[in-house]
Amino acid sequence: MASSPRKRPPPATSLMGAGDRSQNIQVFVRCRPLNKAEKEARSYSVVDCPNSREVTVKEKQTSSITKTFQFDKVFGIQSKQLDVYRAVVEPLIGQVMQGYNCTVFAYGQTGTGKTFTMEGGDGRDDPNMTWENDPTSGIIPRALAQLFDELRVQSEAEFSV
């Protein structure tokens, strides 16, 4: 998942900032827990999130051979949809309201949780469920709701949708 607020072309310097919000591109990673089928197959996870900025990948379950990768922020398997939204998207809404172009996209292998993170869980199919009362609501419905809330309170602002 990456986010990119931008109004002007990026500077010629490095685009990867270690958590520096003044940079144009930030890279976030969300690791998911094993799903039901993986647990039933007695699969094991080779991914560990030792802190909020690193992901460690083992070669095998019992292997001591690992590779560690650093990111602007890492969301471990216990992370909630709201945690991801507040850290990744919520700060961008103010920038959008100031006229900046912001992009958030999810990238990854099939089955890694992109749709869940962006759209939400099972509640999105229930017409009585809203993003406010669905803890699995994704960042898209949350962002749209926040944008419209911001527009509602700005009485002197002119806008079209």
PDB file of C-alpha atoms in Angstrom:
ATOM      1  CA  MET A   1       0.000   0.000   0.000  1.00  0.00           C
ATOM      2  CA  ALA A   2       1.480   3.351  -0.943  1.00  0.00           C
ATOM      3  CA  SER A   3       0.271   6.885  -0.610  1.00  0.00           C
ATOM      4  CA  SER A   4       1.425   9.850  -2.588  1.00  0.00           C
ATOM      5  CA  PRO A   5       0.268  13.421  -1.967  1.00  0.00           C
ATOM      6  CA  ARG A   6       1.512  15.615  -4.795  1.00  0.00           C
ATOM      7  CA  LYS A   7       0.778  19.057  -6.179  1.00  0.00           C
ATOM      8  CA  ARG A   8       4.131  19.759  -7.810  1.00  0.00           C
ATOM      9  CA  PRO A   9       6.631  17.427  -9.473  1.00  0.00           C
ATOM     10  CA  PRO A  10       8.719  15.504  -6.944  1.00  0.00           C
ATOM     11  CA  PRO A  11      12.131  16.880  -5.994  1.00  0.00           C
ATOM     12  CA  ALA A  12      15.199  15.317  -7.567  1.00  0.00           C
ATOM     13  CA  THR A  13      16.226  13.856  -4.225  1.00  0.00           C
ATOM     14  CA  SER A  14      15.304  10.433  -2.880  1.00  0.00           C
ATOM     15  CA  LEU A  15      11.589   9.624  -2.877  1.00  0.00           C
ATOM     16  CA  MET A  16      11.812   7.150  -0.012  1.00  0.00           C
ATOM     17  CA  GLY A  17      11.686   8.849   3.359  1.00  0.00           C
ATOM     18  CA  ALA A  18      11.903   6.815   6.536  1.00  0.00           C
ATOM     19  CA  GLY A  19       8.577   7.951   7.924  1.00  0.00           C
ATOM     20  CA  ASP A  20       9.093  11.533   6.749  1.00  0.00           C
ATOM     21  CA  ARG A  21       5.673  12.890   5.771  1.00  0.00           C
ATOM     22  CA  SER A  22       7.328  15.641   3.713  1.00  0.00           C
ATOM     23  CA  GLN A  23       8.365  13.042   1.160  1.00  0.00           C
ATOM     24  CA  ASN A  24       6.208  12.326  -1.871  1.00  0.00           C
ATOM     25  CA  ILE A  25       6.011   8.551  -1.569  1.00  0.00           C
ATOM     26  CA  GLN A  26       5.560   6.449   1.520  1.00  0.00           C
ATOM     27  CA  VAL A  27       5.418   2.673   1.569  1.00  0.00           C
ATOM     28  CA  PHE A  28       3.252   0.852   4.086  1.00  0.00           C
ATOM     29  CA  VAL A  29       2.963  -2.907   4.545  1.00  0.00           C
ATOM     30  CA  ARG A  30       0.120  -4.843   6.089  1.00  0.00           C
ATOM     31  CA  CYS A  31       0.731  -8.470   7.016  1.00  0.00           C
ATOM     32  CA  ARG A  32      -2.287 -10.701   7.352  1.00  0.00           C
ATOM     33  CA  PRO A  33      -2.799 -13.699   9.634  1.00  0.00           C
ATOM     34  CA  LEU A  34      -3.109 -17.204   8.264  1.00  0.00           C
ATOM     35  CA  ASN A  35      -6.578 -17.851   6.872  1.00  0.00           C
ATOM     36  CA  LYS A  36      -8.795 -20.813   7.734  1.00  0.00           C
ATOM     37  CA  ALA A  37      -7.619 -22.949   4.794  1.00  0.00           C
ATOM     38  CA  GLU A  38      -3.968 -22.306   5.630  1.00  0.00           C
ATOM     39  CA  LYS A  39      -4.543 -23.265   9.269  1.00  0.00           C
ATOM     40  CA  GLU A  40      -6.397 -26.444   8.268  1.00  0.00           C
ATOM     41  CA  ALA A  41      -3.513 -27.355   5.967  1.00  0.00           C
ATOM     42  CA  ARG A  42      -1.168 -26.804   8.930  1.00  0.00           C
ATOM     43  CA  SER A  43       0.678 -24.096   7.060  1.00  0.00           C
ATOM     44  CA  TYR A  44       3.007 -21.791   8.916  1.00  0.00           C
ATOM     45  CA  SER A  45       3.904 -18.160   8.580  1.00  0.00           C
ATOM     46  CA  VAL A  46       7.398 -17.192   7.500  1.00  0.00           C
ATOM     47  CA  VAL A  47       6.685 -13.480   7.996  1.00  0.00           C
ATOM     48  CA  ASP A  48       7.306 -11.622  11.252  1.00  0.00           C
ATOM     49  CA  CYS A  49       6.782  -7.977  12.138  1.00  0.00           C
ATOM     50  CA  PRO A  50       9.315  -7.332  14.914  1.00  0.00           C
ATOM     51  CA  ASN A  51       8.466  -3.619  15.087  1.00  0.00           C
ATOM     52  CA  SER A  52       6.402  -0.942  13.354  1.00  0.00           C
ATOM     53  CA  ARG A  53       8.973  -0.415  10.582  1.00  0.00           C
ATOM     54  CA  GLU A  54      10.361  -3.852   9.685  1.00  0.00           C
ATOM     55  CA  VAL A  55       9.221  -7.137   8.196  1.00  0.00           C
ATOM     56  CA  THR A  56      11.380 -10.222   8.560  1.00  0.00           C
ATOM     57  CA  VAL A  57      10.942 -13.152   6.188  1.00  0.00           C
ATOM     58  CA  LYS A  58      12.327 -16.591   7.026  1.00  0.00           C
ATOM     59  CA  GLU A  59      13.515 -19.033   4.395  1.00  0.00           C
ATOM     60  CA  LYS A  60      11.632 -21.855   6.178  1.00  0.00           C
ATOM     61  CA  GLN A  61       9.712 -22.164   9.441  1.00  0.00           C
ATOM     62  CA  THR A  62      12.693 -23.484  11.388  1.00  0.00           C
ATOM     63  CA  SER A  63      15.368 -21.697   9.380  1.00  0.00           C
ATOM     64  CA  SER A  64      17.680 -19.129  10.890  1.00  0.00           C
ATOM     65  CA  ILE A  65      18.167 -17.604   7.440  1.00  0.00           C
ATOM     66  CA  THR A  66      16.106 -14.426   7.265  1.00  0.00           C
ATOM     67  CA  LYS A  67      15.831 -11.234   5.280  1.00  0.00           C
ATOM     68  CA  THR A  68      14.637  -8.015   6.864  1.00  0.00           C
ATOM     69  CA  PHE A  69      12.899  -5.244   4.939  1.00  0.00           C
ATOM     70  CA  GLN A  70      12.251  -1.704   6.166  1.00  0.00           C
ATOM     71  CA  PHE A  71       9.193   0.408   5.396  1.00  0.00           C
ATOM     72  CA  ASP A  72       7.681   3.691   6.501  1.00  0.00           C
ATOM     73  CA  LYS A  73       5.145   1.752   8.578  1.00  0.00           C
ATOM     74  CA  VAL A  74       4.313  -1.912   9.084  1.00  0.00           C
ATOM     75  CA  PHE A  75       0.922  -3.159  10.217  1.00  0.00           C
ATOM     76  CA  GLY A  76       1.166  -6.577  11.856  1.00  0.00           C
ATOM     77  CA  ILE A  77      -1.379  -9.376  11.826  1.00  0.00           C
ATOM     78  CA  GLN A  78      -3.294  -7.857  14.755  1.00  0.00           C
ATOM     79  CA  SER A  79      -3.842  -4.517  12.988  1.00  0.00           C
ATOM     80  CA  LYS A  80      -7.390  -3.268  12.542  1.00  0.00           C
ATOM     81  CA  GLN A  81      -8.946  -1.565   9.528  1.00  0.00           C
ATOM     82  CA  LEU A  82      -9.316   1.661  11.493  1.00  0.00           C
ATOM     83  CA  ASP A  83      -5.603   1.600  12.444  1.00  0.00           C
ATOM     84  CA  VAL A  84      -4.631   1.375   8.783  1.00  0.00           C
ATOM     85  CA  TYR A  85      -7.067   4.114   7.799  1.00  0.00           C
ATOM     86  CA  ARG A  86      -5.916   6.522  10.499  1.00  0.00           C
ATOM     87  CA  ALA A  87      -2.226   6.070   9.702  1.00  0.00           C
ATOM     88  CA  VAL A  88      -2.382   5.909   5.906  1.00  0.00           C
ATOM     89  CA  VAL A  89      -5.419   7.780   4.602  1.00  0.00           C
ATOM     90  CA  GLU A  90      -6.746  10.139   7.255  1.00  0.00           C
ATOM     91  CA  PRO A  91      -3.682  12.437   7.041  1.00  0.00           C
ATOM     92  CA  LEU A  92      -4.190  12.720   3.271  1.00  0.00           C
ATOM     93  CA  ILE A  93      -7.773  13.995   3.485  1.00  0.00           C
ATOM     94  CA  GLY A  94      -6.618  17.422   4.664  1.00  0.00           C
ATOM     95  CA  GLN A  95      -4.162  17.560   1.774  1.00  0.00           C
ATOM     96  CA  VAL A  96      -6.916  16.621  -0.691  1.00  0.00           C
ATOM     97  CA  MET A  97      -9.053  19.424   0.738  1.00  0.00           C
ATOM     98  CA  GLN A  98      -6.145  21.828   0.087  1.00  0.00           C
ATOM     99  CA  GLY A  99      -6.056  20.799  -3.571  1.00  0.00           C
ATOM    100  CA  TYR A 100      -3.269  18.238  -3.569  1.00  0.00           C
ATOM    101  CA  ASN A 101      -3.607  15.085  -5.638  1.00  0.00           C
ATOM    102  CA  CYS A 102      -3.259  12.042  -3.399  1.00  0.00           C
ATOM    103  CA  THR A 103      -3.107   8.400  -4.392  1.00  0.00           C
ATOM    104  CA  VAL A 104      -3.383   5.303  -2.248  1.00  0.00           C
ATOM    105  CA  PHE A 105      -3.052   1.949  -3.908  1.00  0.00           C
ATOM    106  CA  ALA A 106      -2.722  -1.625  -2.765  1.00  0.00           C
ATOM    107  CA  TYR A 107      -0.274  -3.930  -4.455  1.00  0.00           C
ATOM    108  CA  GLY A 108       0.445  -7.568  -3.762  1.00  0.00           C
ATOM    109  CA  GLN A 109      -0.015 -11.197  -4.604  1.00  0.00           C
ATOM    110  CA  THR A 110      -3.500 -12.689  -5.015  1.00  0.00           C
ATOM    111  CA  GLY A 111      -5.049 -13.524  -1.651  1.00  0.00           C
ATOM    112  CA  THR A 112      -2.932 -11.173   0.442  1.00  0.00           C
ATOM    113  CA  GLY A 113      -5.753  -8.897   1.607  1.00  0.00           C
ATOM    114  CA  LYS A 114      -5.777  -5.966  -0.826  1.00  0.00           C
ATOM    115  CA  THR A 115      -9.543  -5.998  -1.381  1.00  0.00           C
ATOM    116  CA  PHE A 116     -10.207  -6.438   2.332  1.00  0.00           C
ATOM    117  CA  THR A 117      -7.999  -3.469   3.190  1.00  0.00           C
ATOM    118  CA  MET A 118      -9.382  -1.212   0.452  1.00  0.00           C
ATOM    119  CA  GLU A 119     -13.087  -2.182   0.426  1.00  0.00           C
ATOM    120  CA  GLY A 120     -13.722  -4.049   3.642  1.00  0.00           C
ATOM    121  CA  GLY A 121     -15.048  -7.353   4.873  1.00  0.00           C
ATOM    122  CA  ASP A 122     -18.376  -9.152   4.738  1.00  0.00           C
ATOM    123  CA  GLY A 123     -20.336  -6.139   5.997  1.00  0.00           C
ATOM    124  CA  ARG A 124     -20.009  -4.380   2.630  1.00  0.00           C
ATOM    125  CA  ASP A 125     -22.626  -6.750   1.166  1.00  0.00           C
ATOM    126  CA  ASP A 126     -25.181  -5.959   3.898  1.00  0.00           C
ATOM    127  CA  PRO A 127     -27.333  -2.917   2.956  1.00  0.00           C
ATOM    128  CA  ASN A 128     -27.925  -2.169   6.658  1.00  0.00           C
ATOM    129  CA  MET A 129     -24.210  -2.006   7.436  1.00  0.00           C
ATOM    130  CA  THR A 130     -22.382   1.317   7.161  1.00  0.00           C
ATOM    131  CA  TRP A 131     -18.689   2.080   7.410  1.00  0.00           C
ATOM    132  CA  GLU A 132     -19.350   3.616  10.833  1.00  0.00           C
ATOM    133  CA  ASN A 133     -20.725   0.436  12.419  1.00  0.00           C
ATOM    134  CA  ASP A 134     -18.647  -2.091  10.484  1.00  0.00           C
ATOM    135  CA  PRO A 135     -15.178  -2.635  11.991  1.00  0.00           C
ATOM    136  CA  THR A 136     -14.144  -4.387   8.773  1.00  0.00           C
ATOM    137  CA  SER A 137     -15.025  -1.372   6.593  1.00  0.00           C
ATOM    138  CA  GLY A 138     -12.158  -0.586   4.245  1.00  0.00           C
ATOM    139  CA  ILE A 139     -10.302   2.614   3.560  1.00  0.00           C
ATOM    140  CA  ILE A 140     -12.374   3.555   0.485  1.00  0.00           C
ATOM    141  CA  PRO A 141     -15.743   3.883   2.274  1.00  0.00           C
ATOM    142  CA  ARG A 142     -14.051   5.567   5.237  1.00  0.00           C
ATOM    143  CA  ALA A 143     -12.242   8.077   2.991  1.00  0.00           C
ATOM    144  CA  LEU A 144     -15.381   8.929   1.025  1.00  0.00           C
ATOM    145  CA  ALA A 145     -17.346   9.484   4.225  1.00  0.00           C
ATOM    146  CA  GLN A 146     -14.614  11.712   5.665  1.00  0.00           C
ATOM    147  CA  LEU A 147     -14.369  13.724   2.433  1.00  0.00           C
ATOM    148  CA  PHE A 148     -18.115  14.364   2.336  1.00  0.00           C
ATOM    149  CA  ASP A 149     -18.098  15.236   6.050  1.00  0.00           C
ATOM    150  CA  GLU A 150     -15.330  17.782   5.414  1.00  0.00           C
ATOM    151  CA  LEU A 151     -17.247  19.279   2.490  1.00  0.00           C
ATOM    152  CA  ARG A 152     -20.401  19.560   4.595  1.00  0.00           C
ATOM    153  CA  VAL A 153     -18.666  21.648   7.298  1.00  0.00           C
ATOM    154  CA  GLN A 154     -17.050  23.991   4.781  1.00  0.00           C
ATOM    155  CA  SER A 155     -20.120  26.131   4.134  1.00  0.00           C
ATOM    156  CA  GLU A 156     -18.327  28.753   2.061  1.00  0.00           C
ATOM    157  CA  ALA A 157     -16.520  26.250  -0.146  1.00  0.00           C
ATOM    158  CA  GLU A 158     -17.792  25.645  -3.662  1.00  0.00           C
ATOM    159  CA  PHE A 159     -17.488  22.153  -5.068  1.00  0.00           C
ATOM    160  CA  SER A 160     -18.978  19.730  -7.540  1.00  0.00           C
ATOM    161  CA  VAL A 161     -19.072  15.976  -7.447  1.00  0.00           C
TER     162      VAL A 161
END
